Amino acid sequence: MTHEELITELSHRLNWPEPKVAEMLEAAVEVMNAQLADNNPITLANLGDFITRRKTEYISVHPENNERWLIPPAIELLFEAAPELKEQLINNVKV
């Protein structure tokens, strides 16, 4: 589903005009980005948890020439699906 498709679907379900839905979605994403930037987890009921994890810096060594590189620290965004979502996905799998 694309961003535009999501806006259209939400517009139909909520019976709101698409510009209002787009504005609300943008505001929600801004709030989520700000919280995640501050390392605050976000839990969405029946969907899951968004959390950040800091990866420490490390030294990578090339196996052939032993050249060393310092890999800087990084922040990873992780998502853990809620049990309800996992169950729904398992039950809806079509083979």
PDB file of C-alpha atoms in Angstrom:
ATOM      1  CA  MET A   1       0.000   0.000   0.000  1.00  0.00           C
ATOM      2  CA  THR A   2       1.376   3.393  -0.951  1.00  0.00           C
ATOM      3  CA  HIS A   3       1.083   6.590   1.052  1.00  0.00           C
ATOM      4  CA  GLU A   4      -1.640   7.873  -1.284  1.00  0.00           C
ATOM      5  CA  GLU A   5      -3.554   4.592  -1.097  1.00  0.00           C
ATOM      6  CA  LEU A   6      -3.433   4.758   2.705  1.00  0.00           C
ATOM      7  CA  ILE A   7      -4.798   8.300   2.687  1.00  0.00           C
ATOM      8  CA  THR A   8      -7.585   7.307   0.288  1.00  0.00           C
ATOM      9  CA  GLU A   9      -8.540   4.242   2.351  1.00  0.00           C
ATOM     10  CA  LEU A  10      -8.575   6.187   5.621  1.00  0.00           C
ATOM     11  CA  SER A  11     -10.591   8.941   3.962  1.00  0.00           C
ATOM     12  CA  HIS A  12     -13.261   6.444   2.935  1.00  0.00           C
ATOM     13  CA  ARG A  13     -13.359   4.664   6.296  1.00  0.00           C
ATOM     14  CA  LEU A  14     -13.481   7.853   8.370  1.00  0.00           C
ATOM     15  CA  ASN A  15     -15.652   9.759   5.913  1.00  0.00           C
ATOM     16  CA  TRP A  16     -13.160  12.650   6.052  1.00  0.00           C
ATOM     17  CA  PRO A  17     -11.777  14.665   3.144  1.00  0.00           C
ATOM     18  CA  GLU A  18      -8.396  13.432   1.904  1.00  0.00           C
ATOM     19  CA  PRO A  19      -6.524  16.682   2.773  1.00  0.00           C
ATOM     20  CA  LYS A  20      -7.656  16.383   6.407  1.00  0.00           C
ATOM     21  CA  VAL A  21      -6.557  12.724   6.533  1.00  0.00           C
ATOM     22  CA  ALA A  22      -3.194  13.622   4.985  1.00  0.00           C
ATOM     23  CA  GLU A  23      -2.708  16.375   7.577  1.00  0.00           C
ATOM     24  CA  MET A  24      -3.583  14.028  10.464  1.00  0.00           C
ATOM     25  CA  LEU A  25      -1.293  11.307   9.138  1.00  0.00           C
ATOM     26  CA  GLU A  26       1.571  13.791   8.726  1.00  0.00           C
ATOM     27  CA  ALA A  27       1.054  15.044  12.290  1.00  0.00           C
ATOM     28  CA  ALA A  28       1.051  11.470  13.634  1.00  0.00           C
ATOM     29  CA  VAL A  29       4.290  10.674  11.809  1.00  0.00           C
ATOM     30  CA  GLU A  30       5.907  13.871  13.133  1.00  0.00           C
ATOM     31  CA  VAL A  31       4.968  12.947  16.711  1.00  0.00           C
ATOM     32  CA  MET A  32       6.276   9.398  16.240  1.00  0.00           C
ATOM     33  CA  ASN A  33       9.545  10.671  14.742  1.00  0.00           C
ATOM     34  CA  ALA A  34      10.064  13.080  17.638  1.00  0.00           C
ATOM     35  CA  GLN A  35       9.412  10.388  20.246  1.00  0.00           C
ATOM     36  CA  LEU A  36      11.679   7.854  18.543  1.00  0.00           C
ATOM     37  CA  ALA A  37      14.416  10.491  18.161  1.00  0.00           C
ATOM     38  CA  ASP A  38      14.279  10.868  21.964  1.00  0.00           C
ATOM     39  CA  ASN A  39      14.576   7.055  22.329  1.00  0.00           C
ATOM     40  CA  ASN A  40      11.001   6.755  23.607  1.00  0.00           C
ATOM     41  CA  PRO A  41       9.226   3.553  22.561  1.00  0.00           C
ATOM     42  CA  ILE A  42       5.851   3.762  20.830  1.00  0.00           C
ATOM     43  CA  THR A  43       3.185   1.116  21.402  1.00  0.00           C
ATOM     44  CA  LEU A  44       0.207   0.887  19.068  1.00  0.00           C
ATOM     45  CA  ALA A  45      -2.512  -1.447  20.352  1.00  0.00           C
ATOM     46  CA  ASN A  46      -3.066  -4.549  18.214  1.00  0.00           C
ATOM     47  CA  LEU A  47      -0.170  -3.504  15.956  1.00  0.00           C
ATOM     48  CA  GLY A  48       3.052  -3.582  17.959  1.00  0.00           C
ATOM     49  CA  ASP A  49       5.967  -1.660  19.414  1.00  0.00           C
ATOM     50  CA  PHE A  50       8.426   0.665  17.706  1.00  0.00           C
ATOM     51  CA  ILE A  51      11.673   0.952  19.662  1.00  0.00           C
ATOM     52  CA  THR A  52      15.131   2.321  19.026  1.00  0.00           C
ATOM     53  CA  ARG A  53      18.354   0.541  19.849  1.00  0.00           C
ATOM     54  CA  ARG A  54      21.814   2.049  19.819  1.00  0.00           C
ATOM     55  CA  LYS A  55      24.452  -0.050  18.103  1.00  0.00           C
ATOM     56  CA  THR A  56      27.905   0.633  19.491  1.00  0.00           C
ATOM     57  CA  GLU A  57      30.829   1.468  17.273  1.00  0.00           C
ATOM     58  CA  TYR A  58      33.101  -1.379  16.289  1.00  0.00           C
ATOM     59  CA  ILE A  59      36.173  -2.138  14.224  1.00  0.00           C
ATOM     60  CA  SER A  60      35.720  -4.137  11.054  1.00  0.00           C
ATOM     61  CA  VAL A  61      38.723  -6.014   9.648  1.00  0.00           C
ATOM     62  CA  HIS A  62      39.022  -7.022   5.991  1.00  0.00           C
ATOM     63  CA  PRO A  63      39.789 -10.783   5.963  1.00  0.00           C
ATOM     64  CA  GLU A  64      42.295 -10.658   3.087  1.00  0.00           C
ATOM     65  CA  ASN A  65      44.419  -7.568   3.732  1.00  0.00           C
ATOM     66  CA  ASN A  66      43.675  -6.946   7.441  1.00  0.00           C
ATOM     67  CA  GLU A  67      42.656  -3.373   6.669  1.00  0.00           C
ATOM     68  CA  ARG A  68      40.698  -1.962   9.616  1.00  0.00           C
ATOM     69  CA  TRP A  69      37.698   0.373   9.543  1.00  0.00           C
ATOM     70  CA  LEU A  70      35.976   2.064  12.432  1.00  0.00           C
ATOM     71  CA  ILE A  71      32.233   1.626  11.996  1.00  0.00           C
ATOM     72  CA  PRO A  72      30.475   4.499  13.819  1.00  0.00           C
ATOM     73  CA  PRO A  73      27.619   4.009  16.273  1.00  0.00           C
ATOM     74  CA  ALA A  74      24.134   3.888  14.801  1.00  0.00           C
ATOM     75  CA  ILE A  75      20.543   4.036  15.950  1.00  0.00           C
ATOM     76  CA  GLU A  76      18.325   1.199  14.717  1.00  0.00           C
ATOM     77  CA  LEU A  77      14.552   1.349  14.530  1.00  0.00           C
ATOM     78  CA  LEU A  78      12.976  -1.960  15.490  1.00  0.00           C
ATOM     79  CA  PHE A  79       9.397  -3.144  15.262  1.00  0.00           C
ATOM     80  CA  GLU A  80       7.953  -5.981  17.313  1.00  0.00           C
ATOM     81  CA  ALA A  81       4.526  -7.122  16.186  1.00  0.00           C
ATOM     82  CA  ALA A  82       1.782  -7.473  18.788  1.00  0.00           C
ATOM     83  CA  PRO A  83       0.510 -11.005  19.477  1.00  0.00           C
ATOM     84  CA  GLU A  84      -2.879 -10.067  17.982  1.00  0.00           C
ATOM     85  CA  LEU A  85      -1.243  -9.020  14.715  1.00  0.00           C
ATOM     86  CA  LYS A  86       0.898 -12.152  14.600  1.00  0.00           C
ATOM     87  CA  GLU A  87      -2.177 -14.321  15.138  1.00  0.00           C
ATOM     88  CA  GLN A  88      -4.124 -12.489  12.450  1.00  0.00           C
ATOM     89  CA  LEU A  89      -1.264 -12.881   9.970  1.00  0.00           C
ATOM     90  CA  ILE A  90      -0.931 -16.590  10.735  1.00  0.00           C
ATOM     91  CA  ASN A  91      -4.671 -17.182  10.276  1.00  0.00           C
ATOM     92  CA  ASN A  92      -4.855 -15.197   7.027  1.00  0.00           C
ATOM     93  CA  VAL A  93      -1.932 -16.885   5.272  1.00  0.00           C
ATOM     94  CA  LYS A  94      -3.086 -18.260   1.932  1.00  0.00           C
ATOM     95  CA  VAL A  95      -1.069 -21.064   0.340  1.00  0.00           C
TER      96      VAL A  95
END
